[in-house]
Tab-separated table of C-alpha atoms in Angstrom:
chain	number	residue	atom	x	y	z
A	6	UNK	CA	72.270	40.117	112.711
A	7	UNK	CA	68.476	39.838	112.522
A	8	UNK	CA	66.917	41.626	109.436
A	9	UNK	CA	65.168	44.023	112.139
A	10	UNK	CA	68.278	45.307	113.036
A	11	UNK	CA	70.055	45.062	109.999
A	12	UNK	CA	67.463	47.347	108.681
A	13	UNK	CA	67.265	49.530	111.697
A	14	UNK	CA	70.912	49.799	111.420
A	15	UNK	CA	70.776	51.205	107.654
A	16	UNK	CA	67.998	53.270	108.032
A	17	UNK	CA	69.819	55.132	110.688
A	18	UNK	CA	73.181	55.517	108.703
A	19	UNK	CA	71.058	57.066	105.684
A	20	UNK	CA	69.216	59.196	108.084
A	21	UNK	CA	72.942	60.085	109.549
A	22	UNK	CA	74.380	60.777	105.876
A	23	UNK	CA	71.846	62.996	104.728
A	24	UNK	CA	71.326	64.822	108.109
A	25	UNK	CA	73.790	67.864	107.211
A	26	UNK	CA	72.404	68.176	103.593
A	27	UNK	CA	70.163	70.549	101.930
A	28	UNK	CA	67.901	69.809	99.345
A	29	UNK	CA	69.724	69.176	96.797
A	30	UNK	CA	72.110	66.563	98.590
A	31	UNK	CA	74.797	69.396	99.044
A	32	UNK	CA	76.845	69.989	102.897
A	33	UNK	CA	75.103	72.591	104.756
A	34	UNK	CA	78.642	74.338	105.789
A	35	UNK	CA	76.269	76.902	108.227
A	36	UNK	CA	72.516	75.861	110.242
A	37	UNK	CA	70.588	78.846	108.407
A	38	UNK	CA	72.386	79.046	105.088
A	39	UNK	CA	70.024	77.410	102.937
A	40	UNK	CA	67.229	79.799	104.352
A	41	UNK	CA	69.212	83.324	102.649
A	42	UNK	CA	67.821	83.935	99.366
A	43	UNK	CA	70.177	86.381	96.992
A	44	UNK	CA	67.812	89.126	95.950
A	45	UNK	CA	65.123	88.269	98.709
A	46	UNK	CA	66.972	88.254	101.873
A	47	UNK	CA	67.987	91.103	104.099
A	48	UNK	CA	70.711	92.555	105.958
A	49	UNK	CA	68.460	91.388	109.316
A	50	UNK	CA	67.717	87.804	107.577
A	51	UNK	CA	71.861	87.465	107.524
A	52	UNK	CA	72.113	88.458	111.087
A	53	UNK	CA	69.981	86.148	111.737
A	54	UNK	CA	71.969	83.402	110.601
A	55	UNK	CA	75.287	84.539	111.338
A	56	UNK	CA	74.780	87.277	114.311
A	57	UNK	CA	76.988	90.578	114.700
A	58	UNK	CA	79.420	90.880	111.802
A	59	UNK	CA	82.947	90.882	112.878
A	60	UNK	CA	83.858	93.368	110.304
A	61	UNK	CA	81.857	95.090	107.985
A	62	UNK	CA	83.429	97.046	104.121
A	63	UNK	CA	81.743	99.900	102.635
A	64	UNK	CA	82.085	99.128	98.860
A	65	UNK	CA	82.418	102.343	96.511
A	66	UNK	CA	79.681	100.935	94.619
A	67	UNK	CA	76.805	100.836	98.185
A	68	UNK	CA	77.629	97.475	98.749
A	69	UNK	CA	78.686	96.396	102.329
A	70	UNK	CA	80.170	93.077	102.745
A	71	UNK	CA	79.874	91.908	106.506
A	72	UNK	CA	82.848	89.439	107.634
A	73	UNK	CA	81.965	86.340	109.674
A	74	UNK	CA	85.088	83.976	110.557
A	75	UNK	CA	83.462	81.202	112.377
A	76	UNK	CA	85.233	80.144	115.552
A	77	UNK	CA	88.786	81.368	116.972
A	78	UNK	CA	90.409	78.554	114.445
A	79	UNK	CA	87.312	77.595	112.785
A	80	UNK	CA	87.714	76.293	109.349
A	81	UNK	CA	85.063	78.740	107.198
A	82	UNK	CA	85.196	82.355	107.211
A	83	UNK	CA	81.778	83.778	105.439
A	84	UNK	CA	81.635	86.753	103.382
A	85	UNK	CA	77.828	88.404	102.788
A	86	UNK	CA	77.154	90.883	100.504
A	87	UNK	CA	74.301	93.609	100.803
A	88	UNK	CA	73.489	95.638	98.065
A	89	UNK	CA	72.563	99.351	97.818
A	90	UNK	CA	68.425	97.972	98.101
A	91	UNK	CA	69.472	96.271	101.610
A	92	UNK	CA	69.183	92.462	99.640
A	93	UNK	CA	71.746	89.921	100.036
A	94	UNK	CA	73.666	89.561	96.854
A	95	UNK	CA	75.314	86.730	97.772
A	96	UNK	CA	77.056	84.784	100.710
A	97	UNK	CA	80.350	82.579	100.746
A	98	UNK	CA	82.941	80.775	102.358
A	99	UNK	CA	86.190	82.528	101.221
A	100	UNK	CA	88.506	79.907	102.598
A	101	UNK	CA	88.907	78.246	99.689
A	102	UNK	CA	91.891	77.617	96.796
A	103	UNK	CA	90.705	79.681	94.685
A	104	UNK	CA	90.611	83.057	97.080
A	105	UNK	CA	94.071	81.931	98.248
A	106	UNK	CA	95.102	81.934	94.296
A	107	UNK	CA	93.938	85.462	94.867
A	108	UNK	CA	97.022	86.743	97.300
A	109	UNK	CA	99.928	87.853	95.602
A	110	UNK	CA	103.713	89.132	96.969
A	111	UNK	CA	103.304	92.930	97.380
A	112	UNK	CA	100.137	93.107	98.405
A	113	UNK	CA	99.243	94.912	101.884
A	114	UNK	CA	97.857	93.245	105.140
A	115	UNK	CA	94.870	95.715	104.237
A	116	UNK	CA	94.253	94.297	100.805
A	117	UNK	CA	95.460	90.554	102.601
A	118	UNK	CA	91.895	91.069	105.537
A	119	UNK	CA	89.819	92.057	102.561
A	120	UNK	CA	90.289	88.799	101.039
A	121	UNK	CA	90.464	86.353	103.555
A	122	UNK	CA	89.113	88.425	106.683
A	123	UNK	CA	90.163	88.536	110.221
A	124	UNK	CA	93.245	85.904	110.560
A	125	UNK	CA	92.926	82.976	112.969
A	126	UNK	CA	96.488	83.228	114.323
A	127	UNK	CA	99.317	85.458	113.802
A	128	UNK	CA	103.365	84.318	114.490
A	129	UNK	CA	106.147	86.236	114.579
A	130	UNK	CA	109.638	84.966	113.151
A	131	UNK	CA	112.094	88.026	113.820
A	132	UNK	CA	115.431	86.689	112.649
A	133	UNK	CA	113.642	86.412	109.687
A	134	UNK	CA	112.153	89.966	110.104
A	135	UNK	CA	108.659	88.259	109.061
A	136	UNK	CA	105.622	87.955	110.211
A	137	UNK	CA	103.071	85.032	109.380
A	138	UNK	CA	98.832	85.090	109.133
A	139	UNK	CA	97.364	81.760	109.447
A	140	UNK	CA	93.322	80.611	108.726
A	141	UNK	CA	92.446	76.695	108.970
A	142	UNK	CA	90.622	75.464	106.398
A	143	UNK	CA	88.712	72.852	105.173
A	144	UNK	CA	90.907	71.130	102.655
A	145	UNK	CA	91.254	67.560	100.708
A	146	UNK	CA	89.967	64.684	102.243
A	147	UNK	CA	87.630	67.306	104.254
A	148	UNK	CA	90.757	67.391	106.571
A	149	UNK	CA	91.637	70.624	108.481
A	150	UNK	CA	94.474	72.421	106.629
A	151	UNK	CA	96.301	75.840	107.185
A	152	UNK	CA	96.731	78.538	104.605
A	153	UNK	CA	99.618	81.164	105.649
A	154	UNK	CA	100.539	84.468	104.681
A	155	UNK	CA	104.481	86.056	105.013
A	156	UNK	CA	104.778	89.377	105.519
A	157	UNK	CA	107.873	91.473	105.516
A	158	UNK	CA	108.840	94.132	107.867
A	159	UNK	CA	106.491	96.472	105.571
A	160	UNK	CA	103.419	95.005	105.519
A	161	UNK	CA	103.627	93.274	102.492
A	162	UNK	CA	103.219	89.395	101.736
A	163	UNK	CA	106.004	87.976	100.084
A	164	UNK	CA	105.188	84.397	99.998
A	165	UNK	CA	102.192	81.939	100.586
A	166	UNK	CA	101.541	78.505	101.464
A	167	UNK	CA	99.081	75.789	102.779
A	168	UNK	CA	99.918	72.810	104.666
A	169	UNK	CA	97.928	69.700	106.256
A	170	UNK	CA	99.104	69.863	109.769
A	171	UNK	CA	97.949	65.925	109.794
A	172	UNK	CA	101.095	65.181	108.305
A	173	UNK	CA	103.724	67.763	109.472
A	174	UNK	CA	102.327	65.968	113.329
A	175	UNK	CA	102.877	62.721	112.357
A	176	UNK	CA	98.975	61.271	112.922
């Protein structure tokens, strides 16, 4: 390889690596994210970014956190909340460990949405008398993975799980 294209060929890969960055060298998980500001952006400034919240809570306290899962299946599922003064608070993808950690046998499919938001499939197992909520997310490796919730024939979760369909498929 000539050193023309051996350099053409690395400046393009670096270009490549650092093209869904921000500035500090970290993945943009969302085109607009880096623009919201906590304490300077606004409920429009959000909507902006995301669009038309899928769900939006009322908190006790003013607050009103607006519910974006991204895609039918998509892996990220972004939580932003407003505060009383109509400024972003903060903004997150809750599809992570340490939300999952969060779900605990008993609770409600209520408390379950809160959480984790709108599920991206549901299955039904009724020998079992069960009922499962699935989200993808973006686990080790940056490999898709699933996260599931059991319910009961109540409403309740009794178990949790996560799995890397990669391997349960056999690719």
């Amino acid at each position: 390889m000539t050193r023309a294209r051996w350099f053409t060929a690395a400046l393009l890969a670096a270009t490549l690596s650092v093209a869904g960055c921000d500035q500090q060298g970290r993945p943009i998980e969302h085109p607009g994210l880096d623009r919201l500001k906590p304490g300077v952006s606004g409920e429009a400034d959000v909507r902006g970014v995301f669009g038309v919240p899928e769900t939006i809570i009322q908190g006790r306290d003013g607050t009103r956190t607006l519910q974006y899962p991204l895609g039918p299946q998509g892996p990220r599922t972004f939580f932003a909340v407003i505060g009383p003064d109509g400024k972003l608070i903060e903004v997150w993808n809750v599809l992570v460990p340490e939300t999952f950690a969060r779900i605990t046998p008993g609770m409600t499919r209520d408390e379950v949405r809160v959480l984790l938001g709108r599920p991206g499939s549901e299955q039904s197992y009724p020998l079992k008398r069960q009922t499962a909520w699935e989200w993808k997310y973006i686990g080790e490796m940056h490999r898709d993975h699933v996260f599931f919730v059991m319910f009961d024939e109540t409403g309740r979760v009794v178990s949790t799980g996560s799995e890397d369909p990669s391997l349960s498929s056999g690719s």
